Short mmCIF file of C-alpha atoms in Angstrom, two decimals:
data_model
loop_
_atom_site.label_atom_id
_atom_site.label_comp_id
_atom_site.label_asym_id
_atom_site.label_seq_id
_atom_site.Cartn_x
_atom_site.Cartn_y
_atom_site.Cartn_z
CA UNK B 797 0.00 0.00 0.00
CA UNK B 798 2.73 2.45 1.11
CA UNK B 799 4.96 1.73 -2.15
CA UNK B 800 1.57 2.73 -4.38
CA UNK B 801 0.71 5.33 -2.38
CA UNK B 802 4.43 6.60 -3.04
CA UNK B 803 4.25 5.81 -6.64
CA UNK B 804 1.52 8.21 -7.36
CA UNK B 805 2.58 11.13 -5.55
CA UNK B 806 6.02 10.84 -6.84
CA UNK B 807 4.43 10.64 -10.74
CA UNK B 808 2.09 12.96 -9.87
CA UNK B 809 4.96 15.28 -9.48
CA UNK B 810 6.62 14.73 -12.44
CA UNK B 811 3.11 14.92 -14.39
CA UNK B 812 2.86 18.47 -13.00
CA UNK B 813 6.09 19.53 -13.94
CA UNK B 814 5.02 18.00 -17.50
CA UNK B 815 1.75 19.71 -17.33
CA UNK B 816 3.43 23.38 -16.43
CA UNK B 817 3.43 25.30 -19.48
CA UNK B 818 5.18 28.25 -17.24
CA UNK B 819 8.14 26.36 -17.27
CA UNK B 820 10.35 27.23 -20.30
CA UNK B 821 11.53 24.04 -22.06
CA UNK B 822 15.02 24.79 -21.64
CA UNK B 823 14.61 24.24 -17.79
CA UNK B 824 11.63 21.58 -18.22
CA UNK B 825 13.56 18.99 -20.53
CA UNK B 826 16.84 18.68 -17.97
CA UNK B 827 13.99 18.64 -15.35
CA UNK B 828 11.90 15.44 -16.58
CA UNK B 829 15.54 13.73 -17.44
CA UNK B 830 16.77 14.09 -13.91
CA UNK B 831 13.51 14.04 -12.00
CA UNK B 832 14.06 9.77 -10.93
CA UNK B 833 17.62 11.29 -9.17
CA UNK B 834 15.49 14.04 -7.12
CA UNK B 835 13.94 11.15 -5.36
CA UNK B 836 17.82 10.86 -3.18
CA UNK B 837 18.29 14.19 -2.61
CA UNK B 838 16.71 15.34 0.49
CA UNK B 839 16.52 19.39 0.44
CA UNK B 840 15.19 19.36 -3.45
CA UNK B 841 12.23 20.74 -4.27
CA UNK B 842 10.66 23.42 -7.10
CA UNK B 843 8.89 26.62 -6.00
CA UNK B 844 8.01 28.19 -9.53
CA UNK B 845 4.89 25.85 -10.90
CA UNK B 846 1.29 27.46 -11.27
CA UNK B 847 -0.08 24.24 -11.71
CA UNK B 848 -3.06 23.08 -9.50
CA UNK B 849 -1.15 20.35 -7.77
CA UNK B 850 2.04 22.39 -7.45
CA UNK B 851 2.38 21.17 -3.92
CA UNK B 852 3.49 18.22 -4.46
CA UNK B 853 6.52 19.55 -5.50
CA UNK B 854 7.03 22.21 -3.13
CA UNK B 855 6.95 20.10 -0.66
CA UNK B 856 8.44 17.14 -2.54
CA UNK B 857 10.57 16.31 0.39
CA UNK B 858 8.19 14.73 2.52
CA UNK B 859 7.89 12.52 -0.42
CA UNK B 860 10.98 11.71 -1.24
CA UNK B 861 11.60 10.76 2.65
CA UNK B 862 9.02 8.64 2.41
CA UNK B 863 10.30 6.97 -0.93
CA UNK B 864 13.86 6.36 0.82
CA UNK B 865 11.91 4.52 3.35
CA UNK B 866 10.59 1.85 0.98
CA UNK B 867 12.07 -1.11 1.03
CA UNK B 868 15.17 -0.93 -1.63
CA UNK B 869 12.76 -3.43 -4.15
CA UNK B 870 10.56 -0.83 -4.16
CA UNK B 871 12.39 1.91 -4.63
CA UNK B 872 14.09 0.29 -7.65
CA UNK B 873 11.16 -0.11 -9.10
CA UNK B 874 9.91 3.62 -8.56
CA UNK B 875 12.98 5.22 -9.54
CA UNK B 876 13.85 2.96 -12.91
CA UNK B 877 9.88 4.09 -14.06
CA UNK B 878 9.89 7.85 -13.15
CA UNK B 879 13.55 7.59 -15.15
CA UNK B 880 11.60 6.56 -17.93
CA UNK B 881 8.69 8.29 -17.88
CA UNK B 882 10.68 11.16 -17.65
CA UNK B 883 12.59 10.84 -20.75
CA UNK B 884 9.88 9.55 -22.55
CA UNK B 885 7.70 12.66 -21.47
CA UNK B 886 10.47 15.30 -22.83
CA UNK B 887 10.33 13.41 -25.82
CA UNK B 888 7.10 14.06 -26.94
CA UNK B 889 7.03 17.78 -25.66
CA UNK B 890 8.29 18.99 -28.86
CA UNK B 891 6.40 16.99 -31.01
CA UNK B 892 3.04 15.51 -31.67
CA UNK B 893 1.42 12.07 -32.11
CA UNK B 894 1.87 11.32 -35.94
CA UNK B 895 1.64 7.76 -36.41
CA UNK B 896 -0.40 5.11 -34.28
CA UNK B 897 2.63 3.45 -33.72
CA UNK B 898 4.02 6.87 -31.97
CA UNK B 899 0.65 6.62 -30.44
CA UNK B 900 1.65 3.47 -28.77
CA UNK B 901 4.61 4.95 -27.71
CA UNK B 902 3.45 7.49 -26.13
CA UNK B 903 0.65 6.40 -23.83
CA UNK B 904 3.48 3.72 -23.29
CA UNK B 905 5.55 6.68 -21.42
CA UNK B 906 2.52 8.42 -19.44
CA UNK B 907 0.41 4.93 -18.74
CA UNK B 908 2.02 1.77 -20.03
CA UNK B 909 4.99 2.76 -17.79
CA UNK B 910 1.89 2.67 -14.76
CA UNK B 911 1.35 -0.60 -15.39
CA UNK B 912 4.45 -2.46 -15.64
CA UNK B 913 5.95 -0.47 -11.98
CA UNK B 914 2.74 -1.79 -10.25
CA UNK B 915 2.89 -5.02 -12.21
CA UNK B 916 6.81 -5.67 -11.09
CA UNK B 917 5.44 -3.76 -7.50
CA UNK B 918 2.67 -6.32 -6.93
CA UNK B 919 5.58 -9.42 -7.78
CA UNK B 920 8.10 -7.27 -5.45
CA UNK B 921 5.60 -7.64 -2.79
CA UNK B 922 4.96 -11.24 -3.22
CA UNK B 923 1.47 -10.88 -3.56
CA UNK B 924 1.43 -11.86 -6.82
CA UNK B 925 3.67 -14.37 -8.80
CA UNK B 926 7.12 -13.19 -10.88
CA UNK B 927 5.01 -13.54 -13.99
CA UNK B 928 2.67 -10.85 -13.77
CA UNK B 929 6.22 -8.25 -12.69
CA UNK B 930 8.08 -10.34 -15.18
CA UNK B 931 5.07 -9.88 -18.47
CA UNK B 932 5.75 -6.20 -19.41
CA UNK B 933 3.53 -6.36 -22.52
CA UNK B 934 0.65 -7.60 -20.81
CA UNK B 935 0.84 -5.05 -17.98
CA UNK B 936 1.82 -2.30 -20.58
CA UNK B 937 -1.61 -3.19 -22.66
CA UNK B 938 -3.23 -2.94 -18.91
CA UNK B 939 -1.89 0.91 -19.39
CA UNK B 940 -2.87 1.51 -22.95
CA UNK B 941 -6.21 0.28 -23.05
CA UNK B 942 -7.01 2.83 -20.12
CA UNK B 943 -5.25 5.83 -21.94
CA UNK B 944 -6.67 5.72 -25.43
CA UNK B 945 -10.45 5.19 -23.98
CA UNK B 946 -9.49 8.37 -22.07
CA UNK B 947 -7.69 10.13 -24.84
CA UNK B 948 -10.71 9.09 -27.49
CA UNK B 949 -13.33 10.38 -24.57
CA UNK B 950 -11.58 13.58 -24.00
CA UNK B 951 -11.71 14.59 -27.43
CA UNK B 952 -12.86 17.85 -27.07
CA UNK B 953 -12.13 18.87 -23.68
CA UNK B 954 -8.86 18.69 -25.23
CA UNK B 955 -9.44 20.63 -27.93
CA UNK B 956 -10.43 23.61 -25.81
CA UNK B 957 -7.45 23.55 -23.83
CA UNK B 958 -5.39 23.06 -27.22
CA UNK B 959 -3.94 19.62 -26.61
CA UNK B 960 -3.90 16.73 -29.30
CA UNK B 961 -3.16 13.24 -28.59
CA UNK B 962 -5.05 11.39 -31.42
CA UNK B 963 -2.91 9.93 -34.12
CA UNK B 964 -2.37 12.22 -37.34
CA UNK B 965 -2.26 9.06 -39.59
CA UNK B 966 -5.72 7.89 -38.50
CA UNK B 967 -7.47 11.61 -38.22
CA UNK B 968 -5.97 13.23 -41.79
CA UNK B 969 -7.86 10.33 -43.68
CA UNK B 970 -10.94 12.13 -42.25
CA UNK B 971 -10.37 16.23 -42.18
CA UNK B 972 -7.57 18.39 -42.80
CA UNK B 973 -7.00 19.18 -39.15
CA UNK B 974 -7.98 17.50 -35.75
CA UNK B 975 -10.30 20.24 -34.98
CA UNK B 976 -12.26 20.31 -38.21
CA UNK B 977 -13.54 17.20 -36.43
CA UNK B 978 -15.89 19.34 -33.92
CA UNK B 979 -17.55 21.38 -36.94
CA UNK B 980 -21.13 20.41 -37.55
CA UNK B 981 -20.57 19.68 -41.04
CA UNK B 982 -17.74 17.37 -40.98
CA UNK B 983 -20.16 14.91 -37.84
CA UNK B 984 -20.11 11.92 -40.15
CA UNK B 985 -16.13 12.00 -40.66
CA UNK B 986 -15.77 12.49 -37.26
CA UNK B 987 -17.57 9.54 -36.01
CA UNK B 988 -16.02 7.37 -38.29
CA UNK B 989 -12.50 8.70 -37.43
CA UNK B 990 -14.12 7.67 -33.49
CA UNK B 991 -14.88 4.21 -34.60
CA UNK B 992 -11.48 3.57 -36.04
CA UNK B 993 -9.83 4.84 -32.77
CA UNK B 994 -12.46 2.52 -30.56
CA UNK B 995 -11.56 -0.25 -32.97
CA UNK B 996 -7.74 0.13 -32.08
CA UNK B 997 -8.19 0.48 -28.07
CA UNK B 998 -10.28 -2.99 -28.40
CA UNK B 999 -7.15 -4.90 -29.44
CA UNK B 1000 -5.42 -4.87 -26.04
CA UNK B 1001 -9.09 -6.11 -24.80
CA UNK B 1002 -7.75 -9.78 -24.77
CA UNK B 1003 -4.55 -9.01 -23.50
CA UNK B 1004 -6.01 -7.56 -20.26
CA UNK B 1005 -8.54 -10.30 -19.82
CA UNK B 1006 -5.04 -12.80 -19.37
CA UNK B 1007 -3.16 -10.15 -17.44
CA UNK B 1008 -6.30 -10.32 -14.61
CA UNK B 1009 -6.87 -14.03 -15.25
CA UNK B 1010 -2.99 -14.13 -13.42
CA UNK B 1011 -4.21 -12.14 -10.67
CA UNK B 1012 -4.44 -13.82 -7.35
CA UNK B 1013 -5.00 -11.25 -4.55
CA UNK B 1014 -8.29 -9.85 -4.23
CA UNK B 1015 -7.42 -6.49 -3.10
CA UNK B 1016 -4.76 -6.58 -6.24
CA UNK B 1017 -7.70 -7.76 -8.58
CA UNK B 1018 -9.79 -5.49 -7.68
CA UNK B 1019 -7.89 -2.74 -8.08
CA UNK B 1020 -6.87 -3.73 -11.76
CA UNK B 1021 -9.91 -5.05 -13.07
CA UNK B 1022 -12.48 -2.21 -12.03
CA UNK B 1023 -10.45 0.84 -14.19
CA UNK B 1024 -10.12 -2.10 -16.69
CA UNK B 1025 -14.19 -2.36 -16.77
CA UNK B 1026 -14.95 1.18 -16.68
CA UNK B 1027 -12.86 1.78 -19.78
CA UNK B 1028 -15.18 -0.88 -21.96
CA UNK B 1029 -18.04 0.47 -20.76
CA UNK B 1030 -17.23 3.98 -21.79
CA UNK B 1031 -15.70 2.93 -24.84
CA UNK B 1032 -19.69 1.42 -25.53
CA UNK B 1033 -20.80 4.58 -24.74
CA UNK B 1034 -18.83 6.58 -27.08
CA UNK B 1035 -19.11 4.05 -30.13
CA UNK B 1036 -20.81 5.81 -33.33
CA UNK B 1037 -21.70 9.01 -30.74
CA UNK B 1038 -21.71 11.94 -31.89
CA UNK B 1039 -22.02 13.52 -28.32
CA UNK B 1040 -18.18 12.80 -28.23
CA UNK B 1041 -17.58 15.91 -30.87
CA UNK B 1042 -20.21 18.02 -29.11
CA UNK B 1043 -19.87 17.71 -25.01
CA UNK B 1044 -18.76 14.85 -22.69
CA UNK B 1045 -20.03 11.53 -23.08
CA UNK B 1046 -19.80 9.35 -19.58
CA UNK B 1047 -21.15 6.71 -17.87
CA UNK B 1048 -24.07 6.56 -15.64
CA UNK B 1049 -23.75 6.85 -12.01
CA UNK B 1050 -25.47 3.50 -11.06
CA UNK B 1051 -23.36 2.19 -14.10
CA UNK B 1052 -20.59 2.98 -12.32
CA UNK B 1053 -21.35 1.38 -8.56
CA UNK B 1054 -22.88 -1.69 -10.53
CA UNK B 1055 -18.91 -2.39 -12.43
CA UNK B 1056 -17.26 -1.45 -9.17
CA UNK B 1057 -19.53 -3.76 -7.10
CA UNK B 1058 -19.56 -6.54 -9.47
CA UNK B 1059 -15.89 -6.64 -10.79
CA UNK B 1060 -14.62 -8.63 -7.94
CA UNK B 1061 -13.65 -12.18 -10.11
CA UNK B 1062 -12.57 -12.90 -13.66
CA UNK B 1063 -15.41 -14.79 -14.54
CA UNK B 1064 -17.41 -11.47 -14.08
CA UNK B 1065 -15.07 -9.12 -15.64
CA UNK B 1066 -15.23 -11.46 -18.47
CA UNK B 1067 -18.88 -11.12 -18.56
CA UNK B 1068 -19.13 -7.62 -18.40
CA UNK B 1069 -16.50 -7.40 -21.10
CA UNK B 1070 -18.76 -9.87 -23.44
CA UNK B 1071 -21.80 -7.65 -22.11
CA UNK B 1072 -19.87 -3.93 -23.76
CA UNK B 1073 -18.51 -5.91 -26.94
CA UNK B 1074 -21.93 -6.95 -27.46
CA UNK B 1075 -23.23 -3.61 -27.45
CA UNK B 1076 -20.72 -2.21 -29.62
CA UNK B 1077 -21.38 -5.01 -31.89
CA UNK B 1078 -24.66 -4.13 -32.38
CA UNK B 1079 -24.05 -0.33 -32.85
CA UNK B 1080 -21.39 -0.91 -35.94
CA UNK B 1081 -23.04 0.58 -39.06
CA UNK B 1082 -22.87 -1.67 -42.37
CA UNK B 1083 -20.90 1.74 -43.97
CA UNK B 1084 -18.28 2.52 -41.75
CA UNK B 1085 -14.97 1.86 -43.51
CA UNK B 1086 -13.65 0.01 -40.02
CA UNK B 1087 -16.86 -2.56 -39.67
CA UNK B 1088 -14.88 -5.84 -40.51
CA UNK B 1089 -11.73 -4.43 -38.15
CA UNK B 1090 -14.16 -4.01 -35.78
CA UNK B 1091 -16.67 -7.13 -36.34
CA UNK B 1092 -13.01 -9.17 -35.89
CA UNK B 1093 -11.59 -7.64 -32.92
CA UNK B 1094 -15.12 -8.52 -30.98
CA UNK B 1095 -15.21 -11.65 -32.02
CA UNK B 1096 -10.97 -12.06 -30.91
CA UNK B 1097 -12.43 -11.02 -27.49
CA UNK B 1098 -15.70 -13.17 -27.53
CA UNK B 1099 -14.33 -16.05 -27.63
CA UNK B 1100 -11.84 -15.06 -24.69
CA UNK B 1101 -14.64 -13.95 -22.58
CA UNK B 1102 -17.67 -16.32 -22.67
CA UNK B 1103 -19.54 -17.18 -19.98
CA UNK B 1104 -17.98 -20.51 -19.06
CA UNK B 1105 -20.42 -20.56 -15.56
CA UNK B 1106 -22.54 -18.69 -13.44
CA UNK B 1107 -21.28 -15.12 -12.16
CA UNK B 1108 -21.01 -15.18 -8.60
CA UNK B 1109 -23.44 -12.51 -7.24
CA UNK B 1110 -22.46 -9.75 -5.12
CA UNK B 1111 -25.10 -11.23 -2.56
CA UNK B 1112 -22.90 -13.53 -1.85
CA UNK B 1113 -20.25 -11.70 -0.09
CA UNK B 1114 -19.58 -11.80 3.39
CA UNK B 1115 -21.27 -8.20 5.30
CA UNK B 1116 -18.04 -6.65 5.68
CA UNK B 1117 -16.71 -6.92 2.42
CA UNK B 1118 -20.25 -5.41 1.01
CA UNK B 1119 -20.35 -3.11 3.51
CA UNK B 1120 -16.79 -1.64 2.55
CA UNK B 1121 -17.79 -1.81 -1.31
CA UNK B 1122 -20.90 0.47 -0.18
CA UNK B 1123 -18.55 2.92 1.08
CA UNK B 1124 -16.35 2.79 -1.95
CA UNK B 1125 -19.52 2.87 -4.15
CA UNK B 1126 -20.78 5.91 -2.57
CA UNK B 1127 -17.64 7.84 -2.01
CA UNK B 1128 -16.91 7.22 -6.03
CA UNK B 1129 -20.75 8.87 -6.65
CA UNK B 1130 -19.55 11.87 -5.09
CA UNK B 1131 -16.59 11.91 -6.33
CA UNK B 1132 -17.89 11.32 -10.13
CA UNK B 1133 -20.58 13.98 -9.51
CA UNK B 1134 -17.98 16.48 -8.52
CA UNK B 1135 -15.88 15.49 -11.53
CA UNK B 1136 -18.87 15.41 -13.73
CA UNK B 1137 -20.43 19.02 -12.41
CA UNK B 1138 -16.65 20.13 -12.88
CA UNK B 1139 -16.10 19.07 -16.59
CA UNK B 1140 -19.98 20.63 -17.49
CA UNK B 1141 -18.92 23.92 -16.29
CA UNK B 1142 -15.52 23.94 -17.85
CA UNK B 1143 -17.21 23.08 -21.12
CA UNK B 1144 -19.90 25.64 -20.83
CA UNK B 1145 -17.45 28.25 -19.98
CA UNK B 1146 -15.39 27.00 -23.15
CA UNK B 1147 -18.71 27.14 -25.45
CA UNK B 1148 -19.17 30.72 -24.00
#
């Protein structure tokens, strides 16, 4: 728990020094190169960002005390990632996502990276076998599949703040530029170019159901498998939407508790998996230039994620463990309401 808890705040640090377009790039490249070293030297810290989470790095030396406290496996772990991460960031500040295989590369740095540290932290630990530390691709798919469903979603919230993560090789076969996208006249390019991008995130699909099939701790499990869930489902909900071009698209509240509450065994993530496919499946229009990419990928993951027996209902559980997954289920309502209220006002002020 400690080591993830470090994890976080210490890439939440370098995310905001990524994120801090007040920093010239001069200082910000050497910055994101040397940030994993930072982590062993006691006094540093940065004063200058205007970022919203800036504290984290003014007062980055209660977390770097903390790292050094780690056990040394752990720290490895969390210092060889952030090194990454850290180049791989600066690499990609200068220049944009062009192809999709640059597109894989770069939600590699900022989320792939995620998943294979906790994958090797969760082996480290020993609650988990070698394997699932030892599998990088499978744990880096764990990473991508999460990105591009939020990079697709966040299509034009990013527009508005003038970021662009899809991939120029997939988006110039449908407008001249990425924002062309949002214009009223171009909605049937647009959605198309969305289907195509869907298609691709559903490829890692299978790869993620073996990664959690691995899984044996149930506190590890379920914190894998119920991001993993929430991605299909809002995946299904952006397929062939045009909503995605116009405002934000999410999930429903109760949609939410109801994954979180029922994602507790593989058997049921691979049945709500089958359940999201399905609905995709049935939303694929007989003219979009992806259909057979997409009519293949759902079947790849179909016959991965039948029903082989009944899904054990949440019933079941013992009081305490439903009791805690009440909390957790209401706590994430408020917290998705506040994130939801948050993202309707930013987009409202954007459209004024």
């Amino acid at each position: 728990r400690h080591a993830v808890c470090i994890f976080y705040l210490v890439l939440r640090a370098l995310d905001t020094i990524e994120d801090d377009m007040t920093i010239s790039l001069d200082v910000k490249v050497p910055m994101l190169h040397e940030f994993h070293s930072y982590l062993y030297q006691p006094e540093w810290k940065y004063m200058e960002s205007k970022e919203k989470d800036r504290q984290v790095l003014e007062d980055f030396p209660t977390i770097s005390m903390e790292f050094r406290n780690l056990s040394k496996v752990y720290q490895d772990v969390i210092s060889d990632i952030c090194h990454k991460m850290g180049v791989g960031m600066a690499e990609f500040l200068e220049k944009k996502v062009d192809s999709q295989h640059e597109w894989d590369k770069y939600c590699h740095y900022v989320a792939g990276l995620v998943g294979i540290g906790l994958s090797r932290l969760f082996s480290a630990s020993e609650l988990e076998d070698p394997i699932v530390g030892q599998d990088t691709e499978l744990a880096n798919s764990m990473g991508l599949f999460l990105q591009k469903t939020n990079i697709i979603r966040d299509y034009l919230e990013d527009q508005l703040e003038g970021r662009e993560f899809w991939p120029r090789e997939v988006w110039s076969r449908y407008a001249k530029k990425l924002s062309d996208l949002a214009k009223p006249e171009n909605i049937d390019m647009a959605v198309q170019c969305l289907n195509e991008l869907i298609t691709n995130a559903l490829h890692h699909v299978p790869d993620v159901l073996t990664y959690l099939s691995r899984l044996k701790n149930q506190s590890v499990f379920n914190f894998c498998a119920i991001p993993q869930v929430m991605a299909i489902a809002t995946l299904s909900a952006c397929y062939n939407n045009k909503q995605v071009f116009r405002g934000v698209v999410k999930i429903r509240k109760g949609q939410a508790v109801t994954l979180m509450m029922d994602a507790t065994n593989i058997q049921a993530v691979k049945a709500i998996m089958y359940q999201y496919v399905e609905e995709i499946y049935q939303k694929i229009p007989s003219t979009d230039p992806s259909c057979n990419k997409t009519q293949q990928v759902i079947a790849s993951i179909r016959a991965m994620s039948l029903p082989s027996s009944p899904v054990v209902s949440r019933h079941h559980y013992s009081p305490i463990y439903l009791s805690c997954a009440m909390l957790l289920a209401a706590l994430s309502w408020q917290y998705l309401s506040t994130i939801s209220k948050a993202t309707e006002e930013y987009v409202q002020a954007g459209e004024n």
